[in-house]
GROMACS .gro file of C-alpha atoms in nm:
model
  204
    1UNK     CA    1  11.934   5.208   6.371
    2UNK     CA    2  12.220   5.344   6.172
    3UNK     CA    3  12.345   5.726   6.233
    4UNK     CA    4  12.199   5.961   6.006
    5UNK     CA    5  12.217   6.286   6.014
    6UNK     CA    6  11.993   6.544   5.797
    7UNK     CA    7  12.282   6.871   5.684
    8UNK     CA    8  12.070   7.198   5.573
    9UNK     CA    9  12.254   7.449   5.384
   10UNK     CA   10  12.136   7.794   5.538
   11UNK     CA   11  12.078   8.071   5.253
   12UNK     CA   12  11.732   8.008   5.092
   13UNK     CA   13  11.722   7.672   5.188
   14UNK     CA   14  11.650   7.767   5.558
   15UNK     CA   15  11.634   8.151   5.561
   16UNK     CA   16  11.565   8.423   5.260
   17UNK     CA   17  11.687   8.711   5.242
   18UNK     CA   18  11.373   8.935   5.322
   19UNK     CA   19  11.474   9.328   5.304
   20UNK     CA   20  11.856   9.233   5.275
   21UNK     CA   21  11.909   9.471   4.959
   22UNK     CA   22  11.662   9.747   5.072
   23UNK     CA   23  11.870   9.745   5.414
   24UNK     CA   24  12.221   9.748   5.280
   25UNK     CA   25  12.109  10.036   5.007
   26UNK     CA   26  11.992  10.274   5.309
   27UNK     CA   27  12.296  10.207   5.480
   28UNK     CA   28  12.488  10.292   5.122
   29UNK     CA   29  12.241  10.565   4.974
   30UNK     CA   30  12.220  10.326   4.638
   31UNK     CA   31  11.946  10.189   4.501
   32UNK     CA   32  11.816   9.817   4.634
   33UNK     CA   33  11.865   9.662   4.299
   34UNK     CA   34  12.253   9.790   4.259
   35UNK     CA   35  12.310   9.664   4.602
   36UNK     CA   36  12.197   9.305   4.488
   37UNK     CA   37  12.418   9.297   4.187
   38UNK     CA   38  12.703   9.404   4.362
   39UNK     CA   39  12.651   9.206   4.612
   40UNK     CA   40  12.761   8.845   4.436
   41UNK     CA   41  13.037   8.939   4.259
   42UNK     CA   42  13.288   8.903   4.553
   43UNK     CA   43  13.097   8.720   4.782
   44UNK     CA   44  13.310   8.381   4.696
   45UNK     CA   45  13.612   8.505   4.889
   46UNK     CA   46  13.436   8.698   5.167
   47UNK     CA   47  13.272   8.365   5.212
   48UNK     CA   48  13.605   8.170   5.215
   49UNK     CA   49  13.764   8.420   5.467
   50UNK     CA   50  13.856   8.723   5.368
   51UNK     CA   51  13.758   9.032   5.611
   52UNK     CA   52  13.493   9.242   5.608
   53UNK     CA   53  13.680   9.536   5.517
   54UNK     CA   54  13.771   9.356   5.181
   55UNK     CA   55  13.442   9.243   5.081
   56UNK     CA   56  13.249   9.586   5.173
   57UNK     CA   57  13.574   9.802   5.027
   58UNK     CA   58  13.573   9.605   4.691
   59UNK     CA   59  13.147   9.614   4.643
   60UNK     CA   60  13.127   9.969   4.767
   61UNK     CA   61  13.384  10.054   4.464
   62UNK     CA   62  13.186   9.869   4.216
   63UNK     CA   63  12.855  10.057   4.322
   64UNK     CA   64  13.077  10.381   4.272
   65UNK     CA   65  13.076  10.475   4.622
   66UNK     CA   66  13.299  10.551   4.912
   67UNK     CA   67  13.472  10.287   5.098
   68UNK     CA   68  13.246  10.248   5.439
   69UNK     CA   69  13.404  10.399   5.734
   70UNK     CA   70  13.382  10.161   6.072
   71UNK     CA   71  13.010  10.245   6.120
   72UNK     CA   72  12.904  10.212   5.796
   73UNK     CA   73  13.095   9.892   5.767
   74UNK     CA   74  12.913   9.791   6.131
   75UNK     CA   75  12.602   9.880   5.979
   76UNK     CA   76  12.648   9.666   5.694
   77UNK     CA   77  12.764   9.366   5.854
   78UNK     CA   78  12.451   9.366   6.086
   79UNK     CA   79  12.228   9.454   5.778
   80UNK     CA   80  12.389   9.120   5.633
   81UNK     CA   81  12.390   8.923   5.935
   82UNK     CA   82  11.987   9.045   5.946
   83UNK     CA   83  11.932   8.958   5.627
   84UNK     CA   84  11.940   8.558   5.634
   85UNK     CA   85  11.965   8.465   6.029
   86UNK     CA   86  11.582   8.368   6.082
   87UNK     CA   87  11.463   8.100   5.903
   88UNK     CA   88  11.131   8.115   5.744
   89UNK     CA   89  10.822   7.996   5.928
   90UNK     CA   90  10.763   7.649   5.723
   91UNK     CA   91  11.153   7.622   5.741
   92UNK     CA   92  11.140   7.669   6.141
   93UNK     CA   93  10.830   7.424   6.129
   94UNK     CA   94  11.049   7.154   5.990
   95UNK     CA   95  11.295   7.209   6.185
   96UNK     CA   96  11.083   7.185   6.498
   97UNK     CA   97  10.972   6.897   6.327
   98UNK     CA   98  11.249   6.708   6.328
   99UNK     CA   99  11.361   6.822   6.648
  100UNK     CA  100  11.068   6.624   6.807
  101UNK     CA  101  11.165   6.339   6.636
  102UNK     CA  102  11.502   6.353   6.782
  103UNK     CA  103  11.662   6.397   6.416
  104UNK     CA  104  12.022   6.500   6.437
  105UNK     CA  105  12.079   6.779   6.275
  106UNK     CA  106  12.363   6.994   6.119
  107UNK     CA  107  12.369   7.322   5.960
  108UNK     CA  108  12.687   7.393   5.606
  109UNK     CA  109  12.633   7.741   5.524
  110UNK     CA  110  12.895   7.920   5.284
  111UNK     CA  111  12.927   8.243   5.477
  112UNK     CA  112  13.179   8.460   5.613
  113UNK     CA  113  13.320   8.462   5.974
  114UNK     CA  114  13.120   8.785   6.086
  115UNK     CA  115  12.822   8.622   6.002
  116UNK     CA  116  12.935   8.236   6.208
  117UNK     CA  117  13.058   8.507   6.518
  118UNK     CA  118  12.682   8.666   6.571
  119UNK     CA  119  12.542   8.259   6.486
  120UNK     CA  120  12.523   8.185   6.848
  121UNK     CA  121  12.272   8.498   6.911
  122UNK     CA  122  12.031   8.329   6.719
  123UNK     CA  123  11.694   8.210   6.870
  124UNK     CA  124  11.688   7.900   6.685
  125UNK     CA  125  12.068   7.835   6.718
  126UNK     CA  126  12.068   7.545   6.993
  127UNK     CA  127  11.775   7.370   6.752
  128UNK     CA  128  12.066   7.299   6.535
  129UNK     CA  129  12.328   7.002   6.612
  130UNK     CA  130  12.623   7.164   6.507
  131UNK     CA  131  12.712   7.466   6.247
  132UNK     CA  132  12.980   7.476   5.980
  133UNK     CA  133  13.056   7.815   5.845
  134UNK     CA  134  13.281   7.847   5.545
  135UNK     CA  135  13.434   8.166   5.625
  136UNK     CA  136  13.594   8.056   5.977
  137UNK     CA  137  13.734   7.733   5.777
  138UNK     CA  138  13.887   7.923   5.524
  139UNK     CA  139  13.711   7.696   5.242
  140UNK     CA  140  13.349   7.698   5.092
  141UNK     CA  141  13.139   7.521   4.886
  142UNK     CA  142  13.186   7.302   4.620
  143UNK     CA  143  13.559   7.253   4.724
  144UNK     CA  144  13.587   6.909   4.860
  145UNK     CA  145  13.781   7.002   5.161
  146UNK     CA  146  13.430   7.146   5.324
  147UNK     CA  147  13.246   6.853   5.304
  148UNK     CA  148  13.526   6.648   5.445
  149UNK     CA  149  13.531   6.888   5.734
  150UNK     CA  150  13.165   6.869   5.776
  151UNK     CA  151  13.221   6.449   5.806
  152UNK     CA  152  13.562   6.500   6.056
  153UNK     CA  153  13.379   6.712   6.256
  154UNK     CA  154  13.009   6.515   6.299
  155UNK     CA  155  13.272   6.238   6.325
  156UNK     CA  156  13.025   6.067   6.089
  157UNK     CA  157  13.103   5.847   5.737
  158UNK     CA  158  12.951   6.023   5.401
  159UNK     CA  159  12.691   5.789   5.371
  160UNK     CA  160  12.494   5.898   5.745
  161UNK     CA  161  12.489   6.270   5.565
  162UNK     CA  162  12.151   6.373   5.423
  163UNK     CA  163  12.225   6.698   5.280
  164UNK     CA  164  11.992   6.970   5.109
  165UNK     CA  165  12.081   7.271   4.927
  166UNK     CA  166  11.949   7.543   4.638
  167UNK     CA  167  12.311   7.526   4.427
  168UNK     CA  168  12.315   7.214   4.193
  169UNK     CA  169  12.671   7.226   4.205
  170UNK     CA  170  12.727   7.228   4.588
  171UNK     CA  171  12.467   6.890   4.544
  172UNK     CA  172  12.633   6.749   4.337
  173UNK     CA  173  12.990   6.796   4.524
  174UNK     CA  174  12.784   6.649   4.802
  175UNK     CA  175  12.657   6.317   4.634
  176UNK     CA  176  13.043   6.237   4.470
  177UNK     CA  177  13.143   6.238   4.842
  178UNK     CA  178  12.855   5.965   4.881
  179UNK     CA  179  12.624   6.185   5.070
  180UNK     CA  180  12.231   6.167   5.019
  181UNK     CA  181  12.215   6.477   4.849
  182UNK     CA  182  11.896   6.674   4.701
  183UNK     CA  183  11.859   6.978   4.525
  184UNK     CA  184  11.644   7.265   4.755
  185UNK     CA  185  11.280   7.350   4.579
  186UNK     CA  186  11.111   7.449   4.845
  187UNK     CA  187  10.957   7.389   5.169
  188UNK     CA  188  10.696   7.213   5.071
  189UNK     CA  189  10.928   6.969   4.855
  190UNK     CA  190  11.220   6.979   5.135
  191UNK     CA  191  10.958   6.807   5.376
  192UNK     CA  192  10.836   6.569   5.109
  193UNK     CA  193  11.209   6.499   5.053
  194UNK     CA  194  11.236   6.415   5.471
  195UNK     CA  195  10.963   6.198   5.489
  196UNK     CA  196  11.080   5.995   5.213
  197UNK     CA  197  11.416   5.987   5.398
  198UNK     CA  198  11.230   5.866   5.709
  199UNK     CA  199  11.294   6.142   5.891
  200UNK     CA  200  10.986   6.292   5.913
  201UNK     CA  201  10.612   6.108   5.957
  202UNK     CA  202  10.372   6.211   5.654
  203UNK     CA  203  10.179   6.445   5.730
  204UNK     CA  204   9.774   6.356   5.859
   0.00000   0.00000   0.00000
């Protein structure tokens, strides 16, 4: 059988981000819902490379708050890191899933090179193939260059990808590079979506 490879994107797809904004307000002494707004507006670059400094400087001063000083910004990198590193249980389910079935299996996550550092701590990291951060490759998601990456690195042609995530446009990116691309639902749908990809059996 041809190589094929099944590509998760991490963020909701994988994990959610359970607590996230309650954690980085305590850390900030702002409300959860400020934190979440904030959060976004800068997160492009931070995800593309820049430090953690930057991001945390430049969403503290939109919240109307003091720049962190290096244990604040400690705490909110591991508040962050926290937030999305454990996938949910059906999530980890699939992914055990496929594991079985000796699936190979990659991980394309647009986040920043803090988070891709504390990656290898996680208990579910070695279920994973191989990981592709954004923020260490100094691109992200929808830009072209990432997904080209992604198929230099697996050492695998666009057509072997099978690729899932919640952004239409990051899907869409995906498919014009001729990858099997699907938009993320949910878990229920994302296994539906494997079995009709062959990866997975249906289920008894």
């Amino acid at each position: 059988m041809a190589r094929r490879v099944e590509v998760f994107d991490l963020g909701m797809v994988l994990s959610s981000p359970d607590g996230l904004y309650d954690s980085l307000g305590t850390v900030l002494g702002v409300p959860a819902n400020n934190v979440e707004q904030a959060f976004w507006v800068h997160r492009h670059p931070y995800d593309q490379g820049t430090s953690d400094r930057e991001f945390w400087s430049l969403t503290t001063e939109l919240l109307g708050v003091p720049a962190p000083d290096e244990p604040q910004l400690a705490a909110l990198v591991a508040a962050d890191v926290r937030g999305w590193h454990s996938p949910r249980p059906a999530a980890r389910a699939i992914l055990a899933e496929l594991e079985h079935a000796g699936v190979e299996t990659a991980v394309l996550s647009n986040a920043p090179s803090s988070f891709a550092l504390a990656a290898p701590r996680f208990d579910w990291y070695d279920r994973i193939g191989t990981w592709f951060f954004s923020g260490p490759l100094g691109v992200a998601k929808p830009d072209p260059r990432i997904y080209e990456a992604v198929e230099q690195g697996l050492e695998a042609a666009p057509g072997s990808l099978w690729f899932i995530d919640d952004r239409q446009v990051n899907v869409d990116a995906a498919a014009s590079r001729g990858w099997h691309a699907h938009l993320w639902v949910d878990d229920h749908d994302t296994r539906n979506w494997l079995v009709e990809a062959g990866f997975l059996a249906p289920s008894a």
